Amino acid sequence: MQCPHCQHHNSRVLESRSSEGGQSIRRRRECLECKHRFTTYERLELLPVTVIKQDGERQAFDRSKLLQGMVRACEKTDINFQRLEHIVEEIEANLQQQPKREIHSEAIGQMVLQYLRQESEVAYIRFASVYGRFQGIADFVDTLEQLQREQHPEPQYLTMS
């Protein structure tokens, strides 16, 4: 492993431990040349997933982009960053298990909405407003009414004939 300080190619591992819930290994290393210490992470190489955007453009799946959008939607809510990272890991694992290597951005957005709905109504609405490209207040009202109907369904009355 190349030292980030002096670019020497030999280092020794001082310590290894599991990280990210067993999804990676964190290694503390020391350069044999300059004695600089640095950290590396070893992860399972995942098959690339291509995201098909709404305009038809294709991009490589970027977990940091997904996490960034979720963080923005969850600002000033009680959802902590570690929970959001865990959700992104679950979504990424779900994508890796799919037989297709290409997935529409709408499907990823729906996965995010399912998780955020369980976490926070505010975060759900914020993410839905960007993901669903809300055009005005009517889009917000429709989504809020749908949420309310699903949480408090109207009672079903039996009719006697």
Short mmCIF file of C-alpha atoms in Angstrom, two decimals:
data_model
loop_
_atom_site.label_atom_id
_atom_site.label_comp_id
_atom_site.label_asym_id
_atom_site.label_seq_id
_atom_site.Cartn_x
_atom_site.Cartn_y
_atom_site.Cartn_z
CA MET A 1 0.00 0.00 0.00
CA GLN A 2 1.45 3.35 -1.04
CA CYS A 3 2.08 5.85 1.78
CA PRO A 4 -0.03 9.01 1.29
CA HIS A 5 2.79 11.06 2.87
CA CYS A 6 5.95 9.94 1.03
CA GLN A 7 4.52 7.59 -1.68
CA HIS A 8 6.77 4.73 -0.56
CA HIS A 9 5.22 1.37 -1.48
CA ASN A 10 5.99 -0.65 1.63
CA SER A 11 3.96 -0.46 4.82
CA ARG A 12 3.08 -2.76 7.65
CA VAL A 13 -0.31 -3.41 9.21
CA LEU A 14 -0.47 -2.37 12.86
CA GLU A 15 -4.09 -3.24 13.53
CA SER A 16 -7.10 -4.69 11.67
CA ARG A 17 -10.70 -4.58 12.71
CA SER A 18 -14.13 -5.05 11.22
CA SER A 19 -15.90 -1.87 10.18
CA GLU A 20 -19.27 -0.79 8.80
CA GLY A 21 -21.12 -3.68 10.39
CA GLY A 22 -18.80 -6.29 8.94
CA GLN A 23 -18.98 -4.86 5.42
CA SER A 24 -15.34 -3.78 5.41
CA ILE A 25 -12.03 -4.15 7.24
CA ARG A 26 -10.26 -1.11 8.67
CA ARG A 27 -6.47 -1.36 8.76
CA ARG A 28 -4.04 0.96 10.54
CA ARG A 29 -0.75 0.98 8.66
CA GLU A 30 2.71 2.41 9.15
CA CYS A 31 5.02 3.37 6.31
CA LEU A 32 8.32 1.50 6.57
CA GLU A 33 10.15 4.48 5.09
CA CYS A 34 8.87 7.62 6.89
CA LYS A 35 6.94 5.97 9.79
CA HIS A 36 3.77 7.92 8.86
CA ARG A 37 0.60 6.15 10.05
CA PHE A 38 -2.52 5.98 7.93
CA THR A 39 -5.78 4.07 7.65
CA THR A 40 -7.05 1.96 4.76
CA TYR A 41 -10.34 0.16 4.22
CA GLU A 42 -10.81 -3.13 2.45
CA ARG A 43 -14.24 -3.87 0.96
CA LEU A 44 -15.80 -6.54 -1.13
CA GLU A 45 -15.75 -5.47 -4.76
CA LEU A 46 -19.32 -5.06 -5.87
CA LEU A 47 -20.65 -5.50 -9.37
CA PRO A 48 -21.34 -2.14 -10.96
CA VAL A 49 -24.95 -1.03 -10.99
CA THR A 50 -26.08 1.46 -13.63
CA VAL A 51 -28.84 3.93 -12.83
CA ILE A 52 -31.15 4.97 -15.65
CA LYS A 53 -32.13 8.58 -14.98
CA GLN A 54 -35.53 10.08 -15.89
CA ASP A 55 -34.05 11.69 -19.02
CA GLY A 56 -32.64 8.31 -20.16
CA GLU A 57 -29.05 9.11 -19.20
CA ARG A 58 -27.13 6.25 -17.62
CA GLN A 59 -24.80 6.73 -14.64
CA ALA A 60 -22.92 4.44 -12.29
CA PHE A 61 -24.69 4.06 -8.95
CA ASP A 62 -23.12 6.47 -6.48
CA ARG A 63 -23.88 5.71 -2.84
CA SER A 64 -22.49 9.07 -1.70
CA LYS A 65 -24.91 10.91 -3.99
CA LEU A 66 -27.81 8.92 -2.57
CA LEU A 67 -26.64 9.55 0.99
CA GLN A 68 -26.25 13.26 0.28
CA GLY A 69 -29.86 13.51 -0.96
CA MET A 70 -31.12 11.67 2.10
CA VAL A 71 -29.07 13.85 4.47
CA ARG A 72 -30.60 16.94 2.88
CA ALA A 73 -34.11 15.55 3.29
CA CYS A 74 -33.44 14.64 6.93
CA GLU A 75 -31.98 17.95 8.09
CA LYS A 76 -33.40 19.05 11.45
CA THR A 77 -35.08 15.69 12.04
CA ASP A 78 -34.12 13.17 14.70
CA ILE A 79 -32.65 10.74 12.15
CA ASN A 80 -28.92 10.41 12.80
CA PHE A 81 -26.24 10.08 10.13
CA GLN A 82 -25.39 6.49 11.10
CA ARG A 83 -29.01 5.46 10.49
CA LEU A 84 -28.92 7.06 7.04
CA GLU A 85 -25.65 5.26 6.23
CA HIS A 86 -27.28 1.99 7.30
CA ILE A 87 -30.28 2.65 5.03
CA VAL A 88 -27.95 3.37 2.09
CA GLU A 89 -26.08 0.11 2.81
CA GLU A 90 -29.37 -1.80 2.79
CA ILE A 91 -30.45 -0.18 -0.48
CA GLU A 92 -27.05 -0.91 -2.05
CA ALA A 93 -27.24 -4.54 -0.88
CA ASN A 94 -30.72 -4.79 -2.36
CA LEU A 95 -29.45 -3.43 -5.69
CA GLN A 96 -26.55 -5.92 -5.67
CA GLN A 97 -29.03 -8.79 -5.25
CA GLN A 98 -31.05 -7.76 -8.29
CA PRO A 99 -30.48 -9.90 -11.38
CA LYS A 100 -30.39 -6.80 -13.59
CA ARG A 101 -27.34 -4.54 -13.51
CA GLU A 102 -29.40 -1.52 -14.65
CA ILE A 103 -32.12 0.03 -12.52
CA HIS A 104 -34.33 3.07 -13.01
CA SER A 105 -33.82 5.99 -10.65
CA GLU A 106 -37.56 5.84 -9.84
CA ALA A 107 -37.10 2.38 -8.30
CA ILE A 108 -34.26 3.65 -6.10
CA GLY A 109 -36.37 6.65 -5.11
CA GLN A 110 -39.21 4.34 -4.10
CA MET A 111 -36.84 2.31 -1.92
CA VAL A 112 -35.67 5.48 -0.19
CA LEU A 113 -39.25 6.63 0.34
CA GLN A 114 -40.17 3.30 1.95
CA TYR A 115 -37.36 3.70 4.49
CA LEU A 116 -37.94 7.40 5.16
CA ARG A 117 -41.64 6.86 5.64
CA GLN A 118 -40.85 4.57 8.58
CA GLU A 119 -38.35 7.08 9.99
CA SER A 120 -39.95 10.52 9.63
CA GLU A 121 -42.96 11.98 7.82
CA VAL A 122 -41.10 15.26 7.39
CA ALA A 123 -38.10 13.58 5.75
CA TYR A 124 -40.49 11.53 3.60
CA ILE A 125 -42.25 14.66 2.31
CA ARG A 126 -38.99 16.51 1.71
CA PHE A 127 -37.48 13.64 -0.26
CA ALA A 128 -40.75 13.07 -2.15
CA SER A 129 -40.90 16.74 -3.13
CA VAL A 130 -37.51 16.55 -4.84
CA TYR A 131 -37.78 12.99 -6.13
CA GLY A 132 -41.36 13.55 -7.35
CA ARG A 133 -40.50 16.97 -8.76
CA PHE A 134 -43.39 18.70 -7.04
CA GLN A 135 -44.58 21.65 -9.10
CA GLY A 136 -46.65 23.45 -6.49
CA ILE A 137 -48.57 23.32 -3.26
CA ALA A 138 -51.18 20.97 -4.75
CA ASP A 139 -48.51 18.24 -5.03
CA PHE A 140 -47.67 18.67 -1.33
CA VAL A 141 -51.35 18.61 -0.34
CA ASP A 142 -52.01 15.45 -2.38
CA THR A 143 -49.06 13.66 -0.80
CA LEU A 144 -50.04 14.77 2.71
CA GLU A 145 -53.63 13.65 2.17
CA GLN A 146 -52.42 10.27 0.91
CA LEU A 147 -50.23 9.87 4.00
CA GLN A 148 -53.12 10.77 6.27
CA ARG A 149 -55.52 8.35 4.51
CA GLU A 150 -53.02 5.52 4.89
CA GLN A 151 -52.44 6.27 8.57
CA HIS A 152 -56.10 6.79 9.42
CA PRO A 153 -58.18 4.79 6.97
CA GLU A 154 -61.87 5.55 6.86
CA PRO A 155 -63.96 3.02 8.78
CA GLN A 156 -65.67 0.35 6.75
CA TYR A 157 -69.37 0.08 7.54
CA LEU A 158 -71.37 -3.04 6.97
CA THR A 159 -74.64 -2.52 5.20
CA MET A 160 -77.58 -4.76 5.81
CA SER A 161 -79.64 -5.57 2.73
#
